[in-house]
Short mmCIF file of C-alpha atoms and ligand atoms in Angstrom, two decimals:
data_model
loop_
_atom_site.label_atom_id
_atom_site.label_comp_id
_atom_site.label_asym_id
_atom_site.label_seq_id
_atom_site.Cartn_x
_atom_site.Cartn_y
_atom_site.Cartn_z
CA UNK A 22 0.00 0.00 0.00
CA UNK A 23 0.85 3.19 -0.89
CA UNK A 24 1.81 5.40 2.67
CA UNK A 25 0.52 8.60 1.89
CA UNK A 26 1.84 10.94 4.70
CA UNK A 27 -1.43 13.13 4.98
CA UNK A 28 -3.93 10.40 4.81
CA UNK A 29 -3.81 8.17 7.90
CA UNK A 30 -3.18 4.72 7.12
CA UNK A 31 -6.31 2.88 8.99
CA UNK A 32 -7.89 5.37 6.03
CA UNK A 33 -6.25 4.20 3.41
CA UNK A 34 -7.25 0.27 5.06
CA UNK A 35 -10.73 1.13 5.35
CA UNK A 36 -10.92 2.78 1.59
CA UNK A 37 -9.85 -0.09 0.10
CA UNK A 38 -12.20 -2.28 2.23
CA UNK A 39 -15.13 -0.10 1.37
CA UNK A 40 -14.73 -0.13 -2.67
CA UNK A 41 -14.35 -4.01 -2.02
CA UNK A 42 -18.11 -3.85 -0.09
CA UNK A 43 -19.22 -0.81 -2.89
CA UNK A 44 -18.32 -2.72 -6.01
CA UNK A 45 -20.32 -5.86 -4.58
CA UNK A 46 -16.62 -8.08 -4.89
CA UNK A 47 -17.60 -8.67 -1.15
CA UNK A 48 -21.25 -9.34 -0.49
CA UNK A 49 -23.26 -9.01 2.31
CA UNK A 50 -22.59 -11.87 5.06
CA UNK A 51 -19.02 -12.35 3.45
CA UNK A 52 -16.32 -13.01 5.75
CA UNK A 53 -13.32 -9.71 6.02
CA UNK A 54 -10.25 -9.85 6.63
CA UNK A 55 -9.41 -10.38 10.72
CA UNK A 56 -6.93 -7.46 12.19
CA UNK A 57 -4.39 -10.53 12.06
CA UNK A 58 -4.53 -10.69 8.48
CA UNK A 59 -4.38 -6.97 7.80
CA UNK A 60 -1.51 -5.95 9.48
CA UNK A 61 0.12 -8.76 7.43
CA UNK A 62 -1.21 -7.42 4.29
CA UNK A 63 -0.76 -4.02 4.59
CA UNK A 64 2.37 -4.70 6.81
CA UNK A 65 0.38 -1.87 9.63
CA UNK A 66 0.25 -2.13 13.55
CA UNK A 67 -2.72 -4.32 15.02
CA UNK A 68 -4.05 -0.96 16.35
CA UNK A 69 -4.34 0.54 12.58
CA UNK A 70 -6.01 -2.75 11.48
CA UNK A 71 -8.49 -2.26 14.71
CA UNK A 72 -9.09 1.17 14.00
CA UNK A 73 -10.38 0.44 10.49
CA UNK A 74 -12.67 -2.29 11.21
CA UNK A 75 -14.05 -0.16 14.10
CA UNK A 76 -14.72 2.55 12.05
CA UNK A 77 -16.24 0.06 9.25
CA UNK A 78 -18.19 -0.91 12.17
CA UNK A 79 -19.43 1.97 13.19
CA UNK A 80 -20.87 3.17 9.90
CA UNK A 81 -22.54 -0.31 9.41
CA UNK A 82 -20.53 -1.86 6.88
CA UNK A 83 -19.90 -4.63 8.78
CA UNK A 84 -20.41 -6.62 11.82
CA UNK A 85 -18.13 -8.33 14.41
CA UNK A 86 -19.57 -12.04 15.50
CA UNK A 87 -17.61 -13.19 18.53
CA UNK A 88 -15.95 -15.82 18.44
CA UNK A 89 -16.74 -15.92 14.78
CA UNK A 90 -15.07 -13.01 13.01
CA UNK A 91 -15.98 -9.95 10.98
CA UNK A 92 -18.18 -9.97 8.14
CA UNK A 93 -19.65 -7.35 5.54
CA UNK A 94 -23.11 -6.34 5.94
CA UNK A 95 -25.36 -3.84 4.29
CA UNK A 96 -24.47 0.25 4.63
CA UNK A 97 -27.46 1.60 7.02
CA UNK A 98 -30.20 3.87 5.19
CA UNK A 99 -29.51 7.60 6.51
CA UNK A 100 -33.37 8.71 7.03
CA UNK A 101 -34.55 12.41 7.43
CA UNK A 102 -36.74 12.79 10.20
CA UNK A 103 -38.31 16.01 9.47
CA UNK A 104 -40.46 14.71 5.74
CA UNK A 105 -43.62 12.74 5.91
CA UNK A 106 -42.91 9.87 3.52
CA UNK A 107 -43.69 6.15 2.92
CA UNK A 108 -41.39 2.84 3.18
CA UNK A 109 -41.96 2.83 -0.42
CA UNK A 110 -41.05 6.14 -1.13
CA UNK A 111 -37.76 5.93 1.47
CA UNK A 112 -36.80 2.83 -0.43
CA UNK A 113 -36.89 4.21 -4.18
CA UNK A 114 -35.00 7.12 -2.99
CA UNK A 115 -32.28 5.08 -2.31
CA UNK A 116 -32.79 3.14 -5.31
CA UNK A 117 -33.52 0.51 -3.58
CA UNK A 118 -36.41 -2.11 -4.43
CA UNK A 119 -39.11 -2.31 -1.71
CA UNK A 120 -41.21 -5.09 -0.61
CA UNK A 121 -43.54 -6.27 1.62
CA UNK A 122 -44.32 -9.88 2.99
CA UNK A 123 -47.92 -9.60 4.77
CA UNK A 124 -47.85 -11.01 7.90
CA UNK A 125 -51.59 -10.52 9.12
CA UNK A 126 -54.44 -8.28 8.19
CA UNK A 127 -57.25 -8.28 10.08
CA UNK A 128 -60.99 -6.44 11.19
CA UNK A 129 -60.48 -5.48 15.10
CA UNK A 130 -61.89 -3.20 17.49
CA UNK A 131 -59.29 -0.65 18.37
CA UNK A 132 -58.53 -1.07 21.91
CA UNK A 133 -57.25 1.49 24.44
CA UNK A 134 -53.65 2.46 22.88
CA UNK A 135 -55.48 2.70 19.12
CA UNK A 136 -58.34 4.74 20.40
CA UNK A 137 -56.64 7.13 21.94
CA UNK A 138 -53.95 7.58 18.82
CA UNK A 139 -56.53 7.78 16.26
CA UNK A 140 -59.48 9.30 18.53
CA UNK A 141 -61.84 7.19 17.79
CA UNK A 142 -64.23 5.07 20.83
CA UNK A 143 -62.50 1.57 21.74
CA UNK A 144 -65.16 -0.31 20.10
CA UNK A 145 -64.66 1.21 16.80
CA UNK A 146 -63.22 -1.48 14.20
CA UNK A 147 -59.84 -0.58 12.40
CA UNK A 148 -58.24 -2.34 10.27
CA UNK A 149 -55.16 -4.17 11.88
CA UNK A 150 -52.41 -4.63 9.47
CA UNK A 151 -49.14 -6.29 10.15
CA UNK A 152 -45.96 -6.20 7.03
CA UNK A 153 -42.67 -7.25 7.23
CA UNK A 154 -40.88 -4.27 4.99
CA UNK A 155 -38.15 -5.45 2.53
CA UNK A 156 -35.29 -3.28 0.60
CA UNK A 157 -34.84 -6.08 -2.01
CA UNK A 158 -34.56 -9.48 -0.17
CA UNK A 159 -33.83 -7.92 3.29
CA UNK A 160 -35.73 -7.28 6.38
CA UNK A 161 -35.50 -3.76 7.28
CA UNK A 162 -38.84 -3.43 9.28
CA UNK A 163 -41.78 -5.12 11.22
CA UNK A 164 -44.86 -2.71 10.79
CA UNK A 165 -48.54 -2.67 12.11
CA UNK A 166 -50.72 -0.22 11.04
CA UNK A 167 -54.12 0.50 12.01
CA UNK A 168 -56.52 2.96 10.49
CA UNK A 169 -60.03 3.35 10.84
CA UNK A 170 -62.34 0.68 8.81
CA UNK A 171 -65.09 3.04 8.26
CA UNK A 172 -62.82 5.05 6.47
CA UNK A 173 -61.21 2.67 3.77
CA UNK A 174 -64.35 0.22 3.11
CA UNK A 175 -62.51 -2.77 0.79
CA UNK A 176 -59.47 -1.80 2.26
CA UNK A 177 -58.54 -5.44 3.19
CA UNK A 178 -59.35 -6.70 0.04
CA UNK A 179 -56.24 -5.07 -1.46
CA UNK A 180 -52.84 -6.83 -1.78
CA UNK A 181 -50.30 -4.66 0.56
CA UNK A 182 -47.76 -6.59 -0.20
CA UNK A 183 -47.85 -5.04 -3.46
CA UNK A 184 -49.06 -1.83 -2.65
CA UNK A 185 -48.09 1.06 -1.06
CA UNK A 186 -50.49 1.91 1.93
CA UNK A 187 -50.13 5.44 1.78
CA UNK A 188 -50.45 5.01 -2.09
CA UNK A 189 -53.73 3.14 -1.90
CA UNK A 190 -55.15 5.66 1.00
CA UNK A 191 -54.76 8.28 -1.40
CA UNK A 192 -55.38 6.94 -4.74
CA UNK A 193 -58.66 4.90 -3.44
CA UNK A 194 -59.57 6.98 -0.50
CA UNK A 195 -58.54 10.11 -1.15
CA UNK A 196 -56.78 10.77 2.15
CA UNK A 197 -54.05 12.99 1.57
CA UNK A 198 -51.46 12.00 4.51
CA UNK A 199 -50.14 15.52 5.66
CA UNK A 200 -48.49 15.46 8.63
CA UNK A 201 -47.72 13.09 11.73
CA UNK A 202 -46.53 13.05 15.04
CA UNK A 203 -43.93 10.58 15.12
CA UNK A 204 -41.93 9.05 18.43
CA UNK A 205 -38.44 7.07 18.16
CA UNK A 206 -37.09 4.83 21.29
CA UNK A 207 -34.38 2.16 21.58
CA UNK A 208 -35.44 -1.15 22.39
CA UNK A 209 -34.02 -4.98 21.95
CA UNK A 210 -35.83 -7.42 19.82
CA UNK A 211 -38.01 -10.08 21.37
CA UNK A 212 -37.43 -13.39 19.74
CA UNK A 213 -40.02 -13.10 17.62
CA UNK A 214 -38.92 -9.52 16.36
CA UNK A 215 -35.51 -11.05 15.87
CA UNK A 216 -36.73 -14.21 14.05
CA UNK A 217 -39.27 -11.69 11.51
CA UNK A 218 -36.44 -9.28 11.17
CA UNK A 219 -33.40 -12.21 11.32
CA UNK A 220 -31.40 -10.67 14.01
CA UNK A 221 -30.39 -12.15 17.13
CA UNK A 222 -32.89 -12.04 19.56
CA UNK A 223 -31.76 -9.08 22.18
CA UNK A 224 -29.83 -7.19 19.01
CA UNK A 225 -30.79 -3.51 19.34
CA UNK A 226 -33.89 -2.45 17.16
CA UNK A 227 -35.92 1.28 16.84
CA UNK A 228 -39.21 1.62 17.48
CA UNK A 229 -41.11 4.16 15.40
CA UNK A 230 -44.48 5.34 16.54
CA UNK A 231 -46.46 7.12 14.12
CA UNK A 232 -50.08 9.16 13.54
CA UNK A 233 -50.70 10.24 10.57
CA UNK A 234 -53.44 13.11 9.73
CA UNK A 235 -54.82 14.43 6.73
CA UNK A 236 -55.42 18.00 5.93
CA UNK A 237 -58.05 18.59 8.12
CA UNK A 238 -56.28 16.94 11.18
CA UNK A 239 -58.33 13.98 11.05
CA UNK A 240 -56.04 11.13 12.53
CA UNK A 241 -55.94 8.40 9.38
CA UNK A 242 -52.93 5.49 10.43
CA UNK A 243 -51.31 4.38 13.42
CA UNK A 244 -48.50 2.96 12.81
CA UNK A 245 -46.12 0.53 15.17
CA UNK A 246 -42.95 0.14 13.59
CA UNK A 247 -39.67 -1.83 14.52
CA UNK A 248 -36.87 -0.73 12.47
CA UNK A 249 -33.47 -3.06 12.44
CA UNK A 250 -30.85 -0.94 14.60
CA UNK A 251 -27.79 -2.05 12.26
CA UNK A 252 -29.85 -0.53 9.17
CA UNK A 253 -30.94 2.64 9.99
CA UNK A 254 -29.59 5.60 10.90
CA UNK A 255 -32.25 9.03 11.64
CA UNK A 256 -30.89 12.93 10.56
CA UNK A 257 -32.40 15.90 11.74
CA UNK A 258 -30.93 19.34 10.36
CA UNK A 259 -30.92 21.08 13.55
CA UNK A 260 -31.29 25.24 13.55
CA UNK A 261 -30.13 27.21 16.18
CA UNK A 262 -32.97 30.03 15.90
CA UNK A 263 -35.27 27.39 16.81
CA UNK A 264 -34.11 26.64 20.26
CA UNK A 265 -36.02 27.69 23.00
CA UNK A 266 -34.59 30.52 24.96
CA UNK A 267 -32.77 29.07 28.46
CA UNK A 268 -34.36 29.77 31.35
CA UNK A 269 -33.37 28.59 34.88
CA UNK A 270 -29.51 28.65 33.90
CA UNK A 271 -27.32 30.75 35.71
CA UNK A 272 -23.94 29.84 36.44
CA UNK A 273 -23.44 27.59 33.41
CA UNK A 274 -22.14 30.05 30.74
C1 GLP B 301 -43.64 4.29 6.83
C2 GLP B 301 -44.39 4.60 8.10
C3 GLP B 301 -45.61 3.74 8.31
C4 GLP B 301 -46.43 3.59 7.04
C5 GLP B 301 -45.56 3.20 5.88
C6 GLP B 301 -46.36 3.17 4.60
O1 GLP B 301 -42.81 3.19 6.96
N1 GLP B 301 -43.53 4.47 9.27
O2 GLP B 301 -46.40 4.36 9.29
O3 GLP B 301 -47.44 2.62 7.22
O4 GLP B 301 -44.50 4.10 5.72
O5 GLP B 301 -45.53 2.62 3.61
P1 GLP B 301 -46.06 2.13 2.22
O6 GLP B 301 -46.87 3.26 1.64
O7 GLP B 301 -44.82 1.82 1.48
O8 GLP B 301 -46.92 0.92 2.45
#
């Protein structure tokens, strides 16, 4: 390898790993090189080795079984948090394909958590929908929405593992999704998260609550969502003139 004096050498390590993850000449679930064998490649100190894969690590390129070794896994999707969009629509940005696998949809009567998120009585019947979201052939999310059955008669009729939900609320319904109010927590996958979503059971995992309203404010989808932790990462642009003024403060400078 080349030692170029201004770019650090556990760079110039982890460049060359990346184009071999970027060009696809190592796949997804591939085993990489251990720290061993790149300090005998590139002839570098075990810490140099360690600090590449870390940083690999870090930005989700790949994942360190132990006991096992390292191996290459997918980049994680870098999500806005500020637009109101759908899997679908988060996917094709990407340029990635999306899919769904239908796990369940059923008629049920909302329940406590429902009612209150959609603000509707506890009786009233929504339409219970569970998906397992795919970016090609991989599980990125579990997702159960729930919207009101009086307001998409037929709804569970149509085939959402081929179409878009927010696509078919608005194309068939005519409910214009407009804005939400959306919550994000850390949690760890229950085993039967982990065996949906093919993690490890315990692996870390988002959950995304969301309520979605049209124009008028009218609360249309609830939506449950449990996001893989090692494929996602959320960005908020953050603005300075928006913070709230301190109050209670003094002392800290
Ligand atoms: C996002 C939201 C869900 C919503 C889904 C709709 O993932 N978190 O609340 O149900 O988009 O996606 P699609 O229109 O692709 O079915």
């Amino acid at each position: 390898m080349r030692r170029s004096v201004r770019v650090p050498l556990y760079d110039q390590i982890k460049t060359r790993l990346l184009e071999e993850i970027e060009t696809g000449r190592t796949k997804p679930g591939d085993r990489m090189p251990s720290e061993r064998q790149l300090t005998q490649t590139y002839g570098v100190s075990r810490m140099t080795a360690r600090q590449a894969l870390a940083e690999l690590e870090s930005a989700g390129y790949l994942r360190r079984v132990q006991g096992k070794g390292t191996f290459a896994s997918l980049p994680r999707i870098d999500q806005p948090l500020l637009t109101l969009t759908s899997f679908t629509e988060d996917m094709l940005r990407r340029g990635l394909k999306p899919g769904s696998q239908l796990i369940s949809a059923d008629l049920v009567p909302a329940g406590a958590q429902v009612a209150m998120a959609l603000d509707v009585p506890e009786t009233e019947p929504v339409v219970r929908i569970e998906r397992l979201r795919l970016a090609g052939d991989q599980p990125m999310a579990l997702e159960t929405s729930h919207i009101v059955a009086a307001l998409c008669p037929g709804l569970l009729e149509r085939d959402l593992s081929v179409q878009s939900l927010y696509g078919t609320l608005r194309d068939h319904y005519g409910h214009h999704l407009d804005k939400a109010r959306q919550t994000l927590e850390a949690a760890a996958a229950s085993s039967y998260q982990a065996r949906v979503l093919s993690m490890r059971e315990g692996a870390p995992v988002l959950l995304m609550e969301r309520v979605s309203r049209n124009g008028e404010g009218r609360a249309i989808e609830f939506a449950q969502s449990v996001y893989r932790g090692d494929r996602y990462r959320f960005t908020t642009e953050l603005n300075r003139d928006a913070a709230p003024e301190p109050t209670g403060l003094a002392g800290h400078q």
